Every structure is written in structure tokens, then in C-alpha cells.
Short mmCIF file of C-alpha atoms and ligand atoms in Angstrom, two decimals:
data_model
loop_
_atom_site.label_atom_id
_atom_site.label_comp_id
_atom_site.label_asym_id
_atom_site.label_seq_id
_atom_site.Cartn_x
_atom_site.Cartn_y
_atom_site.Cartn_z
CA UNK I 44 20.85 44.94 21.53
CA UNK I 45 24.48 45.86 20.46
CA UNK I 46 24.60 46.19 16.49
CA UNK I 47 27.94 44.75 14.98
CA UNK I 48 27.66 47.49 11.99
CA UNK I 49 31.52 47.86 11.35
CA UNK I 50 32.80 51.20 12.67
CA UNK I 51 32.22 53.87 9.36
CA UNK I 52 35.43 55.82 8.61
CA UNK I 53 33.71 58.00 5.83
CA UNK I 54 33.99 60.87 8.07
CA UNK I 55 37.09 59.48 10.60
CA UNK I 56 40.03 58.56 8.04
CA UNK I 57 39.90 62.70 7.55
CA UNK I 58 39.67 63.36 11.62
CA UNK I 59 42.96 64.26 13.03
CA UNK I 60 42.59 66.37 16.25
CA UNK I 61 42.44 64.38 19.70
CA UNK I 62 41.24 67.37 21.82
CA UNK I 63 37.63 69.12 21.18
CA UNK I 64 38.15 71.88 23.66
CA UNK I 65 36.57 74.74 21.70
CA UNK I 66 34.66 76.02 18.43
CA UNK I 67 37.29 78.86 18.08
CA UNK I 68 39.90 76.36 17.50
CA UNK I 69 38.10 73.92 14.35
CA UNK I 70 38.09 74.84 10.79
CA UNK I 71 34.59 74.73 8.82
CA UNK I 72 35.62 71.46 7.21
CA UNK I 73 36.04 69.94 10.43
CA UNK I 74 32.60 71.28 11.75
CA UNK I 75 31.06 69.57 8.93
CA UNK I 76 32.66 66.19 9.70
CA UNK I 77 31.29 66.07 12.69
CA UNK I 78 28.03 67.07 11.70
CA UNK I 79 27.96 64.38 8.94
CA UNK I 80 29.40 61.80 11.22
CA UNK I 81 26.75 62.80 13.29
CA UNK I 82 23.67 62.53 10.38
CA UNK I 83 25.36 58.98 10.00
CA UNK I 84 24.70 58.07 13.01
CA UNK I 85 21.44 58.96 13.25
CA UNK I 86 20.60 56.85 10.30
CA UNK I 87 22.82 53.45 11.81
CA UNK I 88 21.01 53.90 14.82
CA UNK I 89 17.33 54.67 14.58
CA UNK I 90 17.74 58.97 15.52
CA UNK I 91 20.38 57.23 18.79
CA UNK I 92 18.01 54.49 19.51
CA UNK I 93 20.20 51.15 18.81
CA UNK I 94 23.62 50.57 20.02
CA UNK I 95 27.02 49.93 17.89
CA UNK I 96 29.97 48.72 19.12
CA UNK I 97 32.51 50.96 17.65
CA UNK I 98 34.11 51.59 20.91
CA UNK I 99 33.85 48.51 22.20
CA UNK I 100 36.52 48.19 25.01
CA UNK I 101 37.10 51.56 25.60
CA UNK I 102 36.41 53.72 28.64
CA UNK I 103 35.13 57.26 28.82
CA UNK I 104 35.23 59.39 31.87
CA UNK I 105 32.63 62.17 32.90
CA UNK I 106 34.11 64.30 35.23
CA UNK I 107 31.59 67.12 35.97
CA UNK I 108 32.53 69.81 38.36
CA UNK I 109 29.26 72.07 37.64
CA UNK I 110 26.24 70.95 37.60
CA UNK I 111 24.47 69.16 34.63
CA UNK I 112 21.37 67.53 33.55
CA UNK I 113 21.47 67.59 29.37
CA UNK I 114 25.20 67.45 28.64
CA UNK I 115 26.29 64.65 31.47
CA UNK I 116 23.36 62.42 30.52
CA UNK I 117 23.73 62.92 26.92
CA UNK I 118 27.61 62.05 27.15
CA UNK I 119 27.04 59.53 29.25
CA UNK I 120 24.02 57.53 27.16
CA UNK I 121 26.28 58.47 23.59
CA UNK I 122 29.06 56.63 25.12
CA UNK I 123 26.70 53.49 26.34
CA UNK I 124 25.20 53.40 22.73
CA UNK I 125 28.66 52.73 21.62
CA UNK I 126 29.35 50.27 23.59
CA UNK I 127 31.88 52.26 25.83
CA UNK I 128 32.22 51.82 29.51
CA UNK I 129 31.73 54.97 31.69
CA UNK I 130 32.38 56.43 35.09
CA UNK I 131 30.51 59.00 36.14
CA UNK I 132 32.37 61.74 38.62
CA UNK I 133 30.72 64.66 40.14
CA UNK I 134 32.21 67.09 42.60
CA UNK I 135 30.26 66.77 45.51
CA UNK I 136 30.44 63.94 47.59
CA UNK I 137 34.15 63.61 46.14
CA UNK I 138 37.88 63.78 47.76
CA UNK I 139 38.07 67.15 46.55
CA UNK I 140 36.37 68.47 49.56
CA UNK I 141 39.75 66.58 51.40
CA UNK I 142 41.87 69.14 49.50
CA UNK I 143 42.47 66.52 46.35
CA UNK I 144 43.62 68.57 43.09
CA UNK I 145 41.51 68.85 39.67
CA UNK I 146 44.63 67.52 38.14
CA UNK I 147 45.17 65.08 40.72
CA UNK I 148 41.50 64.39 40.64
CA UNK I 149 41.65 63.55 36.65
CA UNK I 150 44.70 61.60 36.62
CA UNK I 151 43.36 59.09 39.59
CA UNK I 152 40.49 58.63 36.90
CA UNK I 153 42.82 58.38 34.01
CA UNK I 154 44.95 55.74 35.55
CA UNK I 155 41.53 53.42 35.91
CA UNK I 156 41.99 53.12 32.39
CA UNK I 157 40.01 55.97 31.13
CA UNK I 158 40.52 56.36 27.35
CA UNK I 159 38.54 59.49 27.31
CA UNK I 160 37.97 62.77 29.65
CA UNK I 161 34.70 64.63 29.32
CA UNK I 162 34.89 67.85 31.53
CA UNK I 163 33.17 70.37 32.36
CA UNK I 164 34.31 72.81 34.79
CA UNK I 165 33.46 77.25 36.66
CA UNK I 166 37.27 77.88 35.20
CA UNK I 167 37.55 78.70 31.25
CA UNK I 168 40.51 76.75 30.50
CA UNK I 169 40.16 73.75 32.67
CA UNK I 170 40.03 71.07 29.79
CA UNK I 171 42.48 72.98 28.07
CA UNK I 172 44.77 72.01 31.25
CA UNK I 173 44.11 68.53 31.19
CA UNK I 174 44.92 68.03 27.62
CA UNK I 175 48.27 68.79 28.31
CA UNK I 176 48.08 66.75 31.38
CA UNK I 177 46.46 63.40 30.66
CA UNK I 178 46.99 60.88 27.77
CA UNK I 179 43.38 60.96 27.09
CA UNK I 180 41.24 62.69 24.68
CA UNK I 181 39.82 65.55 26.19
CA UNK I 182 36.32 67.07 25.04
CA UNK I 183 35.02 70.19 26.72
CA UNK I 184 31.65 70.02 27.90
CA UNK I 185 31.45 73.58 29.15
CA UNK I 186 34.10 75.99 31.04
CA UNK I 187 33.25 79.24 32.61
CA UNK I 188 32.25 81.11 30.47
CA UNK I 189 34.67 80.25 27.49
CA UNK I 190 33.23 77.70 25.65
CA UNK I 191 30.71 74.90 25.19
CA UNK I 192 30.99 73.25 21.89
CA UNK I 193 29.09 70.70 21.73
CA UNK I 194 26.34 72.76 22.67
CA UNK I 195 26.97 75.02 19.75
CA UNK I 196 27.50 71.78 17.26
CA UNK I 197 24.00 70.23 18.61
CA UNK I 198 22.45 74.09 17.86
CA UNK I 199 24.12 74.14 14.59
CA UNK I 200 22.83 70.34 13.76
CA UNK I 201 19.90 71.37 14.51
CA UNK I 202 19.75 74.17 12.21
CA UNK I 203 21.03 72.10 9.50
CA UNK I 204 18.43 69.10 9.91
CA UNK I 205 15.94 71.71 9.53
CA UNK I 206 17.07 74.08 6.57
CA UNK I 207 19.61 71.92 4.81
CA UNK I 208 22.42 74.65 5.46
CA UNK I 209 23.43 76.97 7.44
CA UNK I 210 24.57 79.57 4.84
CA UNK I 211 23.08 82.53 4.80
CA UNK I 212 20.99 82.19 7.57
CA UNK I 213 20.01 85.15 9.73
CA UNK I 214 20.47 83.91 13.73
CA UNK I 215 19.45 85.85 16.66
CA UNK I 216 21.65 85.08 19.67
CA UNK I 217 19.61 86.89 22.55
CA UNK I 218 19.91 87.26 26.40
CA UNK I 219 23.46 86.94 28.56
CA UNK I 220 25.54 87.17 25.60
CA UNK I 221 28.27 88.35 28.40
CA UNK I 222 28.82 85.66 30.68
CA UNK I 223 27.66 82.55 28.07
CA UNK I 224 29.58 80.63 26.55
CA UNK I 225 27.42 79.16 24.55
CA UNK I 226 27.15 82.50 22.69
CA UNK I 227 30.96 82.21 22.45
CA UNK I 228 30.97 78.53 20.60
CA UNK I 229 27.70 79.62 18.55
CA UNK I 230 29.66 82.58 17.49
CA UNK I 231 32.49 80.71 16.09
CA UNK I 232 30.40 77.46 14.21
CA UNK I 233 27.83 79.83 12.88
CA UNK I 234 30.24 82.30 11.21
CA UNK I 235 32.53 79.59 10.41
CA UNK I 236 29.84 77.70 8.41
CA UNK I 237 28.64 81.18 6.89
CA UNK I 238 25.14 82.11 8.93
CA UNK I 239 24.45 85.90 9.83
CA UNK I 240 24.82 86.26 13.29
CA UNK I 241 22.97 89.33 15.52
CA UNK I 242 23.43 89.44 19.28
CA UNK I 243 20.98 91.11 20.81
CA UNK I 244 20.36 92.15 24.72
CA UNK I 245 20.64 94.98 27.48
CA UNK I 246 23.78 96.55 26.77
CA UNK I 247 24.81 95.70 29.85
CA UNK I 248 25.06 92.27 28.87
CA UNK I 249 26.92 92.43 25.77
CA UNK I 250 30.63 92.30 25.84
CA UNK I 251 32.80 95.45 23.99
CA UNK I 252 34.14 94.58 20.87
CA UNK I 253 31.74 91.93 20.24
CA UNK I 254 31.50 93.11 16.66
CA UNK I 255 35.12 92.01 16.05
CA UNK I 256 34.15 87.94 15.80
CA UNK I 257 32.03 89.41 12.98
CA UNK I 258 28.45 89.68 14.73
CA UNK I 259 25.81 92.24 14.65
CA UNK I 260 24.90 94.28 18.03
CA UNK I 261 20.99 94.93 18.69
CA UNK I 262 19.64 95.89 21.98
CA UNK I 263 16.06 95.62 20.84
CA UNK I 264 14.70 92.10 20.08
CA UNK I 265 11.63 93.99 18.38
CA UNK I 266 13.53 95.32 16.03
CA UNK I 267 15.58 92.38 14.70
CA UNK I 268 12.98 89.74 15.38
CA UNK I 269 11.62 90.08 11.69
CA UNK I 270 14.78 89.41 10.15
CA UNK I 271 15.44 85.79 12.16
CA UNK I 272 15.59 82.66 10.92
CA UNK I 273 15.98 81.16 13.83
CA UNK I 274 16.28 82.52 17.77
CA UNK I 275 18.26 81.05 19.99
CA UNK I 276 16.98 82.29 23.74
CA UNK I 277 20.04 82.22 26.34
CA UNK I 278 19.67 81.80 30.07
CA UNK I 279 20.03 84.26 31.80
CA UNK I 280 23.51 83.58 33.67
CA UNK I 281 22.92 84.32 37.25
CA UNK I 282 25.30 82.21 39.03
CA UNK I 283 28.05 83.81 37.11
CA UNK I 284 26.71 87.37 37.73
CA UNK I 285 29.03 89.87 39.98
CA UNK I 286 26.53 92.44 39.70
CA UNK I 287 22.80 94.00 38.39
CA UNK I 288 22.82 93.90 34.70
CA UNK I 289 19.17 95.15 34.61
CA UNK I 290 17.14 96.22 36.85
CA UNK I 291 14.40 93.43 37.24
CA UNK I 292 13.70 90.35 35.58
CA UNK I 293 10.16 91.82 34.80
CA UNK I 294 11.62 94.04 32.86
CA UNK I 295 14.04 91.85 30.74
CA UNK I 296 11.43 89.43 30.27
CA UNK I 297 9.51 92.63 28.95
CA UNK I 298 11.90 93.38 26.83
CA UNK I 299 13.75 90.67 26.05
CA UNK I 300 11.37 87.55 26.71
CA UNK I 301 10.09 85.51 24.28
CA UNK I 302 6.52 85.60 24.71
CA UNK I 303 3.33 84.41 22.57
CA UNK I 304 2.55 88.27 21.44
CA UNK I 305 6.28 88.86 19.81
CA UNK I 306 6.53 85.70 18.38
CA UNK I 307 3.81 86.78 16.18
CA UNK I 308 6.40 89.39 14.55
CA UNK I 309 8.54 86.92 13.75
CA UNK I 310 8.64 84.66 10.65
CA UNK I 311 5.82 82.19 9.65
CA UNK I 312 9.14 79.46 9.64
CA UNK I 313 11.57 81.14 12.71
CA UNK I 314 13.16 78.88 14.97
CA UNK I 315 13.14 78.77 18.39
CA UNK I 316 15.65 77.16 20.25
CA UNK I 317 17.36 77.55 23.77
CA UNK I 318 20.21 75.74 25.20
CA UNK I 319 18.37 74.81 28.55
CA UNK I 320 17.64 75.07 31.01
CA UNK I 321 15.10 77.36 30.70
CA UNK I 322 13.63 79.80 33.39
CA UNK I 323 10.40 79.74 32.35
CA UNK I 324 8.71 83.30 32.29
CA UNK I 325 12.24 84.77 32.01
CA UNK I 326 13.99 83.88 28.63
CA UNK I 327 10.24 82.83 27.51
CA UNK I 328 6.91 81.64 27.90
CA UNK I 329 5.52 78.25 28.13
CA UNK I 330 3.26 78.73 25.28
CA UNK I 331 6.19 79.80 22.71
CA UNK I 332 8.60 76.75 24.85
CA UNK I 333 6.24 73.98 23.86
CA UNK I 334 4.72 75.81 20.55
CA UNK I 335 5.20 75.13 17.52
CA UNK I 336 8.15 76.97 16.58
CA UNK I 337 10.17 75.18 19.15
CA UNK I 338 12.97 72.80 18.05
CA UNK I 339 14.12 72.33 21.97
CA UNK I 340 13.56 68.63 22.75
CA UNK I 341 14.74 67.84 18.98
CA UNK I 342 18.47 69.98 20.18
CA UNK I 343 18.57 67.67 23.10
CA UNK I 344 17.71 64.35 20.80
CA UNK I 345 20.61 65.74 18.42
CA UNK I 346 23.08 65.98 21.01
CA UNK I 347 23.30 62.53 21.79
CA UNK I 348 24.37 61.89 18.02
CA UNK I 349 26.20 64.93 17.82
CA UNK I 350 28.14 63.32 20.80
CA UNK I 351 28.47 60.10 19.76
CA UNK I 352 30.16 61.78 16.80
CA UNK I 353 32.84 63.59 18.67
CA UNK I 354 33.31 60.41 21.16
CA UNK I 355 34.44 58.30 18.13
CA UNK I 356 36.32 60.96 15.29
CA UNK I 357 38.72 62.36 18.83
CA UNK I 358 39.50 58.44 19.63
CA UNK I 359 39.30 57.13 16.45
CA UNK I 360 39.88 59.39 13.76
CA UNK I 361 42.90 58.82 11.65
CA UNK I 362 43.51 55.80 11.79
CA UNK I 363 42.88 54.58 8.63
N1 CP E 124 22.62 73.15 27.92
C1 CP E 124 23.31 72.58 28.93
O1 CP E 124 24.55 72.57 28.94
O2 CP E 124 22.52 72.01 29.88
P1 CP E 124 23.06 71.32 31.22
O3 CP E 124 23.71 72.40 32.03
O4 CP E 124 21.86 70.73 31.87
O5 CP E 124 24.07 70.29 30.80
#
């Protein structure tokens, strides 16, 4: 049942930006509206449950060239619960295997009538390339290993729901800080909004000059696992691995796994959360997954608002 709730433009009349293509590239204020917009939501809606029809007559387009379960389904239902047509594309099974273009591939789409592009693509910089060729809006839903925003604004949300703010808040980014990008966007909103951030992994996996975004380096989750707020577990990375980064996955999850021994070093309150998917055993144990520290399934139910939120401020903020 479509609610007729007239389309809120608390947050929207001070949206300006038609692209979301990265965390790197938002001020703090603008993180905020979209985590507001996105609390709104969650009230008008029942936590994502009802619809609104605030883009009523619109059309967004999910063009997916890696594979997804979380982000395409939770871009896909946020545009359904407001009221937006969608068309779902995936690589395979597509004319790209006939030697079709991305760009080509995007603009077909576009000329359906596609009002907005959701893409996520192996090559950082991909929806950076169709903003400047399509009309649309473009929102990044993960490229290479560059960015993944929303996945960073749904961590950071969150956060938030649970403490209130994310100022001053000591966050442990741990795992395959070197080939994720959602350590990249996590990076940017957390510092941005004023949390302390420490990556922490096998050197190997932890990029030079990381300290110049303004992080902390650890390479032993032991000894910063005291000092966390909350933990955010990465997966390990392996399709995007060239190489050994350590030398068994024993041993990371050893060293690096969260597991229902360490956790008991940690804070009475800490956080656990994890982007998903999860290799279970690896980045950590079933127990600590489903325990009582975990937040996991409540980052996946604030995606969907936090994506509602960016469908509507890119296509309809400032109008008004
Ligand atoms: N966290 C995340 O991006 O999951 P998917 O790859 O399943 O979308």
C-alpha cells in the first residue's frame, strides 16, 4: 500500500549534488543530510516497511557488472518503496559478451527512460565515467577498489542509531584494508564526521601512506581491540588479490579473526559490524556473527533507508 505522505524537503531544499560517486568527494554537512533524510525515512515508513510515492514516475536503473546480493537488492527494493520503476541489468547473460561497450551498454538503458544509474563495476572510476556520459544521476554502488559509499553511509548510520554520534568514537577498520574500498569510503565519512579511525591488519595488507587520510596503523588486533568502540571486520578480498598477502588463512584468522575468546577483550558495549559477505571462520566466527555484539542484519536493514535517502536528495534535491 503506496502512502501519499507528500515528499519531505527538510533535508532536500539544501541537496545540490546530482552524482554520489564517492565519500572523498561530500562535505560533513552533506553526510549528515543524508543520514537525517535517512532517520526520516525510517520513521514515514515503519524502519522501510511502507511505501511513499515520492518518486512516483520515475525510473531507476541497476546496472551491476560484479556480483551482488546486499547492495542490488537493497537499491532495487529502496527504489520500489518509493514508488520508482526499475530495471535490473547484470553482466552475464547480456550483449556485452557480443562486444557491446559499458558506455554503450548504459546509454541503451538511459534512453529507456532511465532517470537514474546505479552502478557498480571491477574498474575504480567507472561511475565516475558515466556521469559525464549520461543525463542521469549516477550513484556508485561499488568500483574496484575505490569506493563504496553507500556502504560506508549504511556503517556510519549504523553507528549513529546506536551511539547518537559519531564524534569521538574509536573505530577499528580490520582485515584487507588494501584492496577494499569500503575501507576507502569508511575512511573518508568517519573522519569527516570526527570518529578515531585505526586500521589494523598484516602489513602486507595495508597500503603506504595510509596515515596521510588521518588513520592510525596497527598490525595487532590484540592490541587495539580494548580501545574500540566499534569493529568493523572486512572480507578478505580474494578476487582482487595478485598475490599471497599471508601465508594461510589459518593464520590470519589466528591473528586477525574475530573469534568468541578475543571478543572477550573487547568492550562490554563494542560493535561488531562487517560489510558482508562474510567468510565465516575467516574474518570471524559464527558465535561472535550472530552474538550479541553484532549490529550486521541491522547495517543491511539501514541500507535500504540509507538508499532511499540518496535515491531521492540526487533526483530531487534542490528543487525547492
Ligand atoms: N556489502 C556488499 O556490498 O555486499 P554485496 O556485494 O552483496 O552487495
Amino acid at each position: 500500500m503506496s502512502s501519499s505522505t507528500e515528499p519531505s524537503t527538510r533535508f532536500a531544499s539544501e541537496w545540490s549534488r546530482r552524482h554520489l560517486l564517492g565519500l572523498e568527494y561530500l562535505e560533513a554537512r552533506e553526510i549528515n543530510l543524508i543520514l537525517d533524510q535517512a532517520d526520516e525515512l525510517h520513521e514515514l515508513t515503519n524502519g522501510g516497511r511502507t511505501k511513499l510515492s515520492w518518486l512516483q514516475g520515475t525510473v531507476v536503473a541497476n546496472l551491476f557488472f560484479e556480483p551482488s546480493t546486499r547492495t542490488r537488492t537493497s537499491f532495487s527494493l529502496a527504489a520500489k518503496r518509493l514508488s520508482a520503476d526499475t530495471v535490473d541489468f547484470t553482466s552475464s547473460g547480456s550483449s556485452l559478451s557480443k562486444g557491446e561497450t559499458f558506455v554503450d551498454t548504459a546509454r541503451n538503458i538511459e534512453a529507456l527512460g532511465v532517470d537514474q544509474v546505479v552502478v557498480r563495476h571491477r574498474s575504480p572510476g567507472a561511475p565516475g565515467l558515466l556521469a559525464k556520459a549520461l543525463k542521469t544521476t549516477v550513484l556508485n554502488a561499488g568500483d574496484g577498489t575505490h569506493e563504496h559509499p553507500t556502504q560506508a553511509l549504511l556503517d556510519i548510520s549504523t553507528i549513529r542509531r546506536h551511539r547518537g554520534t559519531l564524534e569521538g568514537q574509536t573505530v577499528v577498520l580490520v582485515g584487507d584494508i588494501r584492496h577494499s574500498r569500503v575501507a576507502r569510503s569508511n575512511i573518508w565519512g568517519l573522519k569527516k564526521l570526527g570518529a578515531r579511525v585505526i586500521v589494523c591488519g598484516p602489513a602486507t595488507l595495508i597500503p603506504p601512506r595510509i596515515q596521510d587520510l588521518g588513520v592510525e596503523v596497527s598490525y595487532s588486533l590484540d592490541e587495539v581491540i580494548g580501545e574500540a568502540d566499534c569493529i568493523n571486520l572486512l572480507r578478505i578480498q580474494f578476487e582482487r588479490q595478485r598475490g599471497a598477502f599471508f601465508p594461510s588463512i589459518a593464520e590470519y584468522a589466528h591473528l586477525f579473526g574475530m573469534n568468541g575468546q578475543r571478543i572477550r577483550k573487547a568492550k562490554e558495549n563494542t560493535l561488531i559490524l562487517a560489510p558482508g559477505p562474510i567468510n565465516r571462520g575467516v574474518e570471524l566466527t559464527p558465535d561472535v556473527a550472530d552474538g550479541k555484539h553484532s549490529v550486521i542484519l541491522d547495517q543491511v536493514r539501514n541500507g535500504l533507508l540509507v538508499r532511499m535517502a540518496c535515491l531521492y536528495l540526487l533526483l530531487k534535491g534542490g528543487q525547492s
